[in-house]
Amino acid sequence: MSEQPENTPHPAADPAQPVAQRGSRRFAPGEGPLPDPAGSHHERRIRSFQPRRSRVTTGQAEAMLKRWPDWGLDIDGKSVLDLGEMFDGLPVVLEIGFGMGEATAQMAAADPGTGILAVDVHTPGQGNLLGLADRNGLTNVRVANGDAIILLREMLAPDALDGCRVYFPDPWPKARHHKRRLIQPEFLTLLATRMKPGAVLHCATDWEEYAEQMLEVLSAHPDFENTQADGGYTPRPSFRPLTRFEGQGLDKGHVVHDLLFRRK
């Protein structure tokens, strides 16, 4: 969606319609995610994600308006979150990048005793996950909008997490873009400070070369150890749902690799 020039008058709002119309990324303050929640914390570093501008459906917008005030948060880097209060004392797993949220919702439903703090920058996916959580009564899901690095560094206390999931992150396939990949030594060092000893980092990718890099980087990191006795990949655990995206890849002959590493 293209932005309107600042001097272009906006049409009067129809009080009978939701604040966010079909195709809109704009929500009233407190009713939806900010476009740049950590703008005051802008830093010159390589990002591992690229925000996507996609249309928000009416259903996604309605879910956002209904549930964002209670179940959503902007990653603004201004305060440390009290996960105990947020999730009523449940152990909390951080999920970085959840797409449209179908797998997240399935895992939340299958394990209501675990809180899921799901992070993404894709507004339609945020609305879709909130809608799934609302319709299925999944009170153990919270949706965070913004940069996971800022969340980890500035908004989570040490040893706050009982686990972390990174499923099908952007592989940045071109060699010159490999530095943008999320699973790097610096990221793992930061993540380790926020994970409890014994907490598990679960990664999955269908990009063979990225899987090899993940295995190499994780195996070499002093704060993590492979849960697989032979030091290799782990068969897909039953608790990780088979997503549509993954199914499409398998139909094309892609091989999916899971890696489960424990925080020492």
PDB file of C-alpha atoms in Angstrom:
ATOM      1  CA  MET A   1       0.000   0.000   0.000  1.00  0.00           C
ATOM      2  CA  SER A   2       1.433   3.389  -0.972  1.00  0.00           C
ATOM      3  CA  GLU A   3       1.495   6.119   1.652  1.00  0.00           C
ATOM      4  CA  GLN A   4      -0.499   9.285   1.087  1.00  0.00           C
ATOM      5  CA  PRO A   5       1.414  12.592   0.983  1.00  0.00           C
ATOM      6  CA  GLU A   6       1.248  14.489   4.254  1.00  0.00           C
ATOM      7  CA  ASN A   7      -0.703  17.337   2.680  1.00  0.00           C
ATOM      8  CA  THR A   8      -3.390  15.049   1.233  1.00  0.00           C
ATOM      9  CA  PRO A   9      -6.655  15.419   3.178  1.00  0.00           C
ATOM     10  CA  HIS A  10      -7.976  12.158   4.613  1.00  0.00           C
ATOM     11  CA  PRO A  11     -11.650  11.307   4.114  1.00  0.00           C
ATOM     12  CA  ALA A  12     -13.874  11.572   7.151  1.00  0.00           C
ATOM     13  CA  ALA A  13     -14.087   8.357   9.140  1.00  0.00           C
ATOM     14  CA  ASP A  14     -17.312   6.401   8.982  1.00  0.00           C
ATOM     15  CA  PRO A  15     -18.258   5.711  12.625  1.00  0.00           C
ATOM     16  CA  ALA A  16     -20.084   2.549  11.560  1.00  0.00           C
ATOM     17  CA  GLN A  17     -16.904   0.989  10.164  1.00  0.00           C
ATOM     18  CA  PRO A  18     -13.799  -0.382  11.931  1.00  0.00           C
ATOM     19  CA  VAL A  19     -10.870   2.025  12.236  1.00  0.00           C
ATOM     20  CA  ALA A  20      -8.788  -0.228   9.986  1.00  0.00           C
ATOM     21  CA  GLN A  21     -10.417  -0.808   6.617  1.00  0.00           C
ATOM     22  CA  ARG A  22      -9.599  -3.594   4.182  1.00  0.00           C
ATOM     23  CA  GLY A  23      -6.078  -3.035   2.877  1.00  0.00           C
ATOM     24  CA  SER A  24      -5.137  -0.575   5.606  1.00  0.00           C
ATOM     25  CA  ARG A  25      -2.143  -0.801   7.949  1.00  0.00           C
ATOM     26  CA  ARG A  26      -3.374   2.089  10.084  1.00  0.00           C
ATOM     27  CA  PHE A  27      -4.995   1.663  13.469  1.00  0.00           C
ATOM     28  CA  ALA A  28      -6.000   4.129  16.129  1.00  0.00           C
ATOM     29  CA  PRO A  29      -3.481   4.442  18.985  1.00  0.00           C
ATOM     30  CA  GLY A  30      -3.650   1.380  21.202  1.00  0.00           C
ATOM     31  CA  GLU A  31      -5.857  -0.556  18.780  1.00  0.00           C
ATOM     32  CA  GLY A  32      -3.146  -1.976  16.552  1.00  0.00           C
ATOM     33  CA  PRO A  33       0.588  -2.267  15.897  1.00  0.00           C
ATOM     34  CA  LEU A  34       2.691   0.808  15.235  1.00  0.00           C
ATOM     35  CA  PRO A  35       4.528   0.897  11.895  1.00  0.00           C
ATOM     36  CA  ASP A  36       7.881   1.551  13.616  1.00  0.00           C
ATOM     37  CA  PRO A  37       7.526   0.916  17.346  1.00  0.00           C
ATOM     38  CA  ALA A  38      11.231   1.333  18.163  1.00  0.00           C
ATOM     39  CA  GLY A  39      11.813   4.356  15.971  1.00  0.00           C
ATOM     40  CA  SER A  40      13.533   6.166  18.805  1.00  0.00           C
ATOM     41  CA  HIS A  41      15.962   3.253  19.053  1.00  0.00           C
ATOM     42  CA  HIS A  42      17.010   3.363  15.414  1.00  0.00           C
ATOM     43  CA  GLU A  43      20.435   1.859  14.955  1.00  0.00           C
ATOM     44  CA  ARG A  44      22.714   1.314  12.016  1.00  0.00           C
ATOM     45  CA  ARG A  45      22.896  -2.463  11.936  1.00  0.00           C
ATOM     46  CA  ILE A  46      22.056  -5.186   9.475  1.00  0.00           C
ATOM     47  CA  ARG A  47      18.482  -6.428   9.828  1.00  0.00           C
ATOM     48  CA  SER A  48      17.566 -10.082   9.513  1.00  0.00           C
ATOM     49  CA  PHE A  49      14.015  -9.265   8.420  1.00  0.00           C
ATOM     50  CA  GLN A  50      12.313  -7.149   5.805  1.00  0.00           C
ATOM     51  CA  PRO A  51       8.848  -5.764   6.580  1.00  0.00           C
ATOM     52  CA  ARG A  52       6.256  -6.750   3.979  1.00  0.00           C
ATOM     53  CA  ARG A  53       3.452  -4.447   2.953  1.00  0.00           C
ATOM     54  CA  SER A  54       0.370  -6.589   2.438  1.00  0.00           C
ATOM     55  CA  ARG A  55      -3.335  -5.991   2.594  1.00  0.00           C
ATOM     56  CA  VAL A  56      -5.106  -6.495   5.888  1.00  0.00           C
ATOM     57  CA  THR A  57      -8.445  -8.227   5.419  1.00  0.00           C
ATOM     58  CA  THR A  58     -11.573  -7.095   7.199  1.00  0.00           C
ATOM     59  CA  GLY A  59     -11.437 -10.172   9.444  1.00  0.00           C
ATOM     60  CA  GLN A  60      -7.818  -9.531  10.372  1.00  0.00           C
ATOM     61  CA  ALA A  61      -8.550  -5.890  11.112  1.00  0.00           C
ATOM     62  CA  GLU A  62     -11.523  -6.787  13.287  1.00  0.00           C
ATOM     63  CA  ALA A  63      -9.430  -9.294  15.240  1.00  0.00           C
ATOM     64  CA  MET A  64      -6.758  -6.651  15.713  1.00  0.00           C
ATOM     65  CA  LEU A  65      -9.261  -4.105  16.975  1.00  0.00           C
ATOM     66  CA  LYS A  66     -10.774  -6.620  19.365  1.00  0.00           C
ATOM     67  CA  ARG A  67      -7.693  -8.327  20.755  1.00  0.00           C
ATOM     68  CA  TRP A  68      -4.630  -6.120  20.217  1.00  0.00           C
ATOM     69  CA  PRO A  69      -5.279  -3.946  23.315  1.00  0.00           C
ATOM     70  CA  ASP A  70      -5.104  -7.066  25.546  1.00  0.00           C
ATOM     71  CA  TRP A  71      -2.945  -9.540  23.613  1.00  0.00           C
ATOM     72  CA  GLY A  72      -0.690  -7.344  21.479  1.00  0.00           C
ATOM     73  CA  LEU A  73       2.385  -5.256  22.235  1.00  0.00           C
ATOM     74  CA  ASP A  74       4.769  -3.039  20.327  1.00  0.00           C
ATOM     75  CA  ILE A  75       8.483  -3.680  20.695  1.00  0.00           C
ATOM     76  CA  ASP A  76       9.499  -0.128  21.552  1.00  0.00           C
ATOM     77  CA  GLY A  77      12.501  -0.937  23.746  1.00  0.00           C
ATOM     78  CA  LYS A  78      11.286   1.310  26.533  1.00  0.00           C
ATOM     79  CA  SER A  79      10.608  -1.127  29.373  1.00  0.00           C
ATOM     80  CA  VAL A  80      11.303  -4.672  30.569  1.00  0.00           C
ATOM     81  CA  LEU A  81       8.324  -6.992  30.239  1.00  0.00           C
ATOM     82  CA  ASP A  82       6.968  -8.897  33.215  1.00  0.00           C
ATOM     83  CA  LEU A  83       6.311 -12.226  31.508  1.00  0.00           C
ATOM     84  CA  GLY A  84       5.017 -13.744  34.741  1.00  0.00           C
ATOM     85  CA  GLU A  85       2.233 -11.179  34.876  1.00  0.00           C
ATOM     86  CA  MET A  86       1.636 -11.267  31.128  1.00  0.00           C
ATOM     87  CA  PHE A  87       1.172 -15.051  31.045  1.00  0.00           C
ATOM     88  CA  ASP A  88      -0.214 -15.652  34.559  1.00  0.00           C
ATOM     89  CA  GLY A  89       2.914 -17.494  35.655  1.00  0.00           C
ATOM     90  CA  LEU A  90       3.155 -19.902  32.722  1.00  0.00           C
ATOM     91  CA  PRO A  91       6.565 -20.861  31.304  1.00  0.00           C
ATOM     92  CA  VAL A  92       7.145 -18.789  28.179  1.00  0.00           C
ATOM     93  CA  VAL A  93       8.538 -19.723  24.774  1.00  0.00           C
ATOM     94  CA  LEU A  94       9.592 -17.016  22.326  1.00  0.00           C
ATOM     95  CA  GLU A  95       8.653 -17.629  18.693  1.00  0.00           C
ATOM     96  CA  ILE A  96      10.466 -15.436  16.164  1.00  0.00           C
ATOM     97  CA  GLY A  97       8.628 -15.147  12.853  1.00  0.00           C
ATOM     98  CA  PHE A  98       5.253 -16.885  12.760  1.00  0.00           C
ATOM     99  CA  GLY A  99       3.946 -16.094   9.274  1.00  0.00           C
ATOM    100  CA  MET A 100       0.155 -16.301   9.306  1.00  0.00           C
ATOM    101  CA  GLY A 101       0.149 -17.952  12.726  1.00  0.00           C
ATOM    102  CA  GLU A 102      -1.531 -21.285  11.931  1.00  0.00           C
ATOM    103  CA  ALA A 103       1.275 -23.400  13.422  1.00  0.00           C
ATOM    104  CA  THR A 104       1.552 -21.089  16.433  1.00  0.00           C
ATOM    105  CA  ALA A 105      -2.158 -21.440  17.141  1.00  0.00           C
ATOM    106  CA  GLN A 106      -1.966 -25.233  16.840  1.00  0.00           C
ATOM    107  CA  MET A 107       0.944 -25.433  19.278  1.00  0.00           C
ATOM    108  CA  ALA A 108      -0.802 -23.093  21.720  1.00  0.00           C
ATOM    109  CA  ALA A 109      -3.936 -25.243  21.616  1.00  0.00           C
ATOM    110  CA  ALA A 110      -1.953 -28.463  22.094  1.00  0.00           C
ATOM    111  CA  ASP A 111       0.007 -27.052  25.047  1.00  0.00           C
ATOM    112  CA  PRO A 112      -2.150 -24.590  27.017  1.00  0.00           C
ATOM    113  CA  GLY A 113       0.300 -24.796  29.931  1.00  0.00           C
ATOM    114  CA  THR A 114       2.949 -22.898  27.963  1.00  0.00           C
ATOM    115  CA  GLY A 115       2.805 -19.234  27.010  1.00  0.00           C
ATOM    116  CA  ILE A 116       3.883 -18.244  23.506  1.00  0.00           C
ATOM    117  CA  LEU A 117       5.321 -14.785  22.877  1.00  0.00           C
ATOM    118  CA  ALA A 118       5.088 -14.628  19.087  1.00  0.00           C
ATOM    119  CA  VAL A 119       7.073 -11.940  17.256  1.00  0.00           C
ATOM    120  CA  ASP A 120       6.631 -10.769  13.671  1.00  0.00           C
ATOM    121  CA  VAL A 121       6.435  -7.587  11.607  1.00  0.00           C
ATOM    122  CA  HIS A 122       3.758  -8.770   9.150  1.00  0.00           C
ATOM    123  CA  THR A 123       0.490  -7.032  10.015  1.00  0.00           C
ATOM    124  CA  PRO A 124      -1.863  -9.490   8.250  1.00  0.00           C
ATOM    125  CA  GLY A 125      -0.188 -12.366  10.066  1.00  0.00           C
ATOM    126  CA  GLN A 126      -0.534 -10.556  13.391  1.00  0.00           C
ATOM    127  CA  GLY A 127      -4.244 -10.052  12.777  1.00  0.00           C
ATOM    128  CA  ASN A 128      -4.685 -13.627  11.605  1.00  0.00           C
ATOM    129  CA  LEU A 129      -3.004 -15.083  14.693  1.00  0.00           C
ATOM    130  CA  LEU A 130      -5.051 -12.879  17.003  1.00  0.00           C
ATOM    131  CA  GLY A 131      -8.181 -14.042  15.195  1.00  0.00           C
ATOM    132  CA  LEU A 132      -7.215 -17.706  15.559  1.00  0.00           C
ATOM    133  CA  ALA A 133      -6.429 -17.212  19.237  1.00  0.00           C
ATOM    134  CA  ASP A 134      -9.726 -15.421  19.828  1.00  0.00           C
ATOM    135  CA  ARG A 135     -11.892 -17.960  18.014  1.00  0.00           C
ATOM    136  CA  ASN A 136     -10.214 -20.903  19.735  1.00  0.00           C
ATOM    137  CA  GLY A 137      -9.966 -19.387  23.204  1.00  0.00           C
ATOM    138  CA  LEU A 138      -6.167 -19.461  23.234  1.00  0.00           C
ATOM    139  CA  THR A 139      -5.347 -17.217  26.156  1.00  0.00           C
ATOM    140  CA  ASN A 140      -1.699 -18.348  26.205  1.00  0.00           C
ATOM    141  CA  VAL A 141      -0.675 -16.367  23.084  1.00  0.00           C
ATOM    142  CA  ARG A 142       0.669 -12.818  22.929  1.00  0.00           C
ATOM    143  CA  VAL A 143       1.635 -11.083  19.684  1.00  0.00           C
ATOM    144  CA  ALA A 144       4.643  -8.745  19.604  1.00  0.00           C
ATOM    145  CA  ASN A 145       5.228  -6.332  16.742  1.00  0.00           C
ATOM    146  CA  GLY A 146       8.747  -5.283  15.825  1.00  0.00           C
ATOM    147  CA  ASP A 147      12.399  -6.253  15.993  1.00  0.00           C
ATOM    148  CA  ALA A 148      13.157  -9.421  17.982  1.00  0.00           C
ATOM    149  CA  ILE A 149      16.688  -8.181  18.677  1.00  0.00           C
ATOM    150  CA  ILE A 150      15.371  -5.115  20.507  1.00  0.00           C
ATOM    151  CA  LEU A 151      12.911  -7.328  22.374  1.00  0.00           C
ATOM    152  CA  LEU A 152      15.692  -9.644  23.538  1.00  0.00           C
ATOM    153  CA  ARG A 153      18.205  -6.944  24.345  1.00  0.00           C
ATOM    154  CA  GLU A 154      16.032  -4.323  26.005  1.00  0.00           C
ATOM    155  CA  MET A 155      12.673  -5.811  26.981  1.00  0.00           C
ATOM    156  CA  LEU A 156      13.403  -9.271  28.406  1.00  0.00           C
ATOM    157  CA  ALA A 157      15.092 -10.003  31.719  1.00  0.00           C
ATOM    158  CA  PRO A 158      17.946 -12.513  32.006  1.00  0.00           C
ATOM    159  CA  ASP A 159      16.755 -16.144  32.113  1.00  0.00           C
ATOM    160  CA  ALA A 160      13.216 -15.049  31.192  1.00  0.00           C
ATOM    161  CA  LEU A 161      12.571 -17.666  28.506  1.00  0.00           C
ATOM    162  CA  ASP A 162      11.838 -21.369  28.775  1.00  0.00           C
ATOM    163  CA  GLY A 163      12.481 -21.883  25.081  1.00  0.00           C
ATOM    164  CA  CYS A 164      12.777 -20.261  21.669  1.00  0.00           C
ATOM    165  CA  ARG A 165      11.460 -21.266  18.232  1.00  0.00           C
ATOM    166  CA  VAL A 166      12.748 -20.039  14.900  1.00  0.00           C
ATOM    167  CA  TYR A 167      10.855 -21.814  12.146  1.00  0.00           C
ATOM    168  CA  PHE A 168      11.683 -21.208   8.493  1.00  0.00           C
ATOM    169  CA  PRO A 169      13.489 -17.873   8.873  1.00  0.00           C
ATOM    170  CA  ASP A 170      14.345 -15.944   5.735  1.00  0.00           C
ATOM    171  CA  PRO A 171      17.291 -17.878   4.213  1.00  0.00           C
ATOM    172  CA  TRP A 172      18.683 -14.836   2.397  1.00  0.00           C
ATOM    173  CA  PRO A 173      19.955 -17.215  -0.308  1.00  0.00           C
ATOM    174  CA  LYS A 174      22.332 -14.864  -2.118  1.00  0.00           C
ATOM    175  CA  ALA A 175      25.875 -15.087  -0.762  1.00  0.00           C
ATOM    176  CA  ARG A 176      26.150 -11.335  -0.322  1.00  0.00           C
ATOM    177  CA  HIS A 177      23.075 -11.438   1.943  1.00  0.00           C
ATOM    178  CA  HIS A 178      24.197 -14.270   4.235  1.00  0.00           C
ATOM    179  CA  LYS A 179      25.203 -11.679   6.832  1.00  0.00           C
ATOM    180  CA  ARG A 180      21.482 -10.912   7.223  1.00  0.00           C
ATOM    181  CA  ARG A 181      20.642 -14.403   8.425  1.00  0.00           C
ATOM    182  CA  LEU A 182      19.304 -14.514  11.966  1.00  0.00           C
ATOM    183  CA  ILE A 183      21.194 -17.542  13.260  1.00  0.00           C
ATOM    184  CA  GLN A 184      24.616 -15.993  13.782  1.00  0.00           C
ATOM    185  CA  PRO A 185      27.028 -16.168  16.744  1.00  0.00           C
ATOM    186  CA  GLU A 186      26.123 -12.670  17.966  1.00  0.00           C
ATOM    187  CA  PHE A 187      22.409 -13.465  18.003  1.00  0.00           C
ATOM    188  CA  LEU A 188      22.981 -16.729  19.857  1.00  0.00           C
ATOM    189  CA  THR A 189      25.081 -14.991  22.499  1.00  0.00           C
ATOM    190  CA  LEU A 190      22.290 -12.491  23.143  1.00  0.00           C
ATOM    191  CA  LEU A 191      19.591 -15.148  23.099  1.00  0.00           C
ATOM    192  CA  ALA A 192      21.496 -17.339  25.560  1.00  0.00           C
ATOM    193  CA  THR A 193      21.412 -14.565  28.176  1.00  0.00           C
ATOM    194  CA  ARG A 194      17.601 -14.536  28.031  1.00  0.00           C
ATOM    195  CA  MET A 195      17.089 -18.316  28.117  1.00  0.00           C
ATOM    196  CA  LYS A 196      17.055 -20.339  31.299  1.00  0.00           C
ATOM    197  CA  PRO A 197      19.684 -23.075  31.613  1.00  0.00           C
ATOM    198  CA  GLY A 198      18.183 -26.183  30.043  1.00  0.00           C
ATOM    199  CA  ALA A 199      15.827 -24.213  27.776  1.00  0.00           C
ATOM    200  CA  VAL A 200      15.743 -25.424  24.183  1.00  0.00           C
ATOM    201  CA  LEU A 201      16.234 -23.456  20.976  1.00  0.00           C
ATOM    202  CA  HIS A 202      14.352 -25.147  18.120  1.00  0.00           C
ATOM    203  CA  CYS A 203      15.169 -24.105  14.554  1.00  0.00           C
ATOM    204  CA  ALA A 204      13.739 -25.491  11.330  1.00  0.00           C
ATOM    205  CA  THR A 205      14.531 -24.692   7.699  1.00  0.00           C
ATOM    206  CA  ASP A 206      14.016 -26.198   4.279  1.00  0.00           C
ATOM    207  CA  TRP A 207      17.054 -24.404   2.867  1.00  0.00           C
ATOM    208  CA  GLU A 208      19.832 -27.001   2.877  1.00  0.00           C
ATOM    209  CA  GLU A 209      22.770 -24.614   2.913  1.00  0.00           C
ATOM    210  CA  TYR A 210      21.237 -22.543   5.713  1.00  0.00           C
ATOM    211  CA  ALA A 211      20.598 -25.721   7.718  1.00  0.00           C
ATOM    212  CA  GLU A 212      24.273 -26.584   7.387  1.00  0.00           C
ATOM    213  CA  GLN A 213      25.249 -23.109   8.582  1.00  0.00           C
ATOM    214  CA  MET A 214      22.833 -23.330  11.519  1.00  0.00           C
ATOM    215  CA  LEU A 215      24.287 -26.663  12.581  1.00  0.00           C
ATOM    216  CA  GLU A 216      27.839 -25.374  12.309  1.00  0.00           C
ATOM    217  CA  VAL A 217      27.201 -22.136  14.188  1.00  0.00           C
ATOM    218  CA  LEU A 218      25.120 -23.730  16.938  1.00  0.00           C
ATOM    219  CA  SER A 219      27.559 -26.618  17.425  1.00  0.00           C
ATOM    220  CA  ALA A 220      30.442 -24.179  17.821  1.00  0.00           C
ATOM    221  CA  HIS A 221      28.675 -21.863  20.273  1.00  0.00           C
ATOM    222  CA  PRO A 222      29.811 -22.317  23.902  1.00  0.00           C
ATOM    223  CA  ASP A 223      26.348 -21.632  25.370  1.00  0.00           C
ATOM    224  CA  PHE A 224      24.453 -24.356  23.494  1.00  0.00           C
ATOM    225  CA  GLU A 225      24.651 -28.126  23.129  1.00  0.00           C
ATOM    226  CA  ASN A 226      22.958 -30.392  20.603  1.00  0.00           C
ATOM    227  CA  THR A 227      20.159 -32.525  22.013  1.00  0.00           C
ATOM    228  CA  GLN A 228      20.841 -35.047  19.257  1.00  0.00           C
ATOM    229  CA  ALA A 229      23.367 -37.603  20.475  1.00  0.00           C
ATOM    230  CA  ASP A 230      25.068 -37.939  17.092  1.00  0.00           C
ATOM    231  CA  GLY A 231      25.521 -34.170  16.817  1.00  0.00           C
ATOM    232  CA  GLY A 232      23.311 -33.854  13.747  1.00  0.00           C
ATOM    233  CA  TYR A 233      19.770 -32.879  12.864  1.00  0.00           C
ATOM    234  CA  THR A 234      16.719 -33.980  14.839  1.00  0.00           C
ATOM    235  CA  PRO A 235      13.701 -35.738  13.274  1.00  0.00           C
ATOM    236  CA  ARG A 236      10.701 -33.398  13.172  1.00  0.00           C
ATOM    237  CA  PRO A 237       9.169 -33.429  16.671  1.00  0.00           C
ATOM    238  CA  SER A 238       5.480 -34.260  16.787  1.00  0.00           C
ATOM    239  CA  PHE A 239       4.726 -30.948  18.510  1.00  0.00           C
ATOM    240  CA  ARG A 240       5.864 -28.914  15.479  1.00  0.00           C
ATOM    241  CA  PRO A 241       2.887 -28.858  13.093  1.00  0.00           C
ATOM    242  CA  LEU A 242       3.329 -29.473   9.393  1.00  0.00           C
ATOM    243  CA  THR A 243       2.437 -26.109   7.863  1.00  0.00           C
ATOM    244  CA  ARG A 244       1.070 -25.365   4.407  1.00  0.00           C
ATOM    245  CA  PHE A 245       4.339 -23.669   3.548  1.00  0.00           C
ATOM    246  CA  GLU A 246       6.297 -26.726   4.604  1.00  0.00           C
ATOM    247  CA  GLY A 247       3.930 -29.048   2.763  1.00  0.00           C
ATOM    248  CA  GLN A 248       4.384 -27.086  -0.448  1.00  0.00           C
ATOM    249  CA  GLY A 249       8.140 -27.346  -0.056  1.00  0.00           C
ATOM    250  CA  LEU A 250       7.992 -31.082   0.555  1.00  0.00           C
ATOM    251  CA  ASP A 251       5.872 -31.465  -2.587  1.00  0.00           C
ATOM    252  CA  LYS A 252       8.683 -29.767  -4.490  1.00  0.00           C
ATOM    253  CA  GLY A 253      11.273 -32.137  -3.065  1.00  0.00           C
ATOM    254  CA  HIS A 254      12.621 -29.858  -0.344  1.00  0.00           C
ATOM    255  CA  VAL A 255      14.181 -31.462   2.720  1.00  0.00           C
ATOM    256  CA  VAL A 256      13.302 -29.912   6.075  1.00  0.00           C
ATOM    257  CA  HIS A 257      15.862 -29.992   8.857  1.00  0.00           C
ATOM    258  CA  ASP A 258      15.076 -29.507  12.553  1.00  0.00           C
ATOM    259  CA  LEU A 259      17.753 -28.516  15.057  1.00  0.00           C
ATOM    260  CA  LEU A 260      17.176 -28.654  18.818  1.00  0.00           C
ATOM    261  CA  PHE A 261      19.921 -27.170  20.970  1.00  0.00           C
ATOM    262  CA  ARG A 262      19.845 -26.841  24.731  1.00  0.00           C
ATOM    263  CA  ARG A 263      21.046 -23.792  26.644  1.00  0.00           C
ATOM    264  CA  LYS A 264      23.911 -24.944  28.883  1.00  0.00           C
TER     265      LYS A 264
END
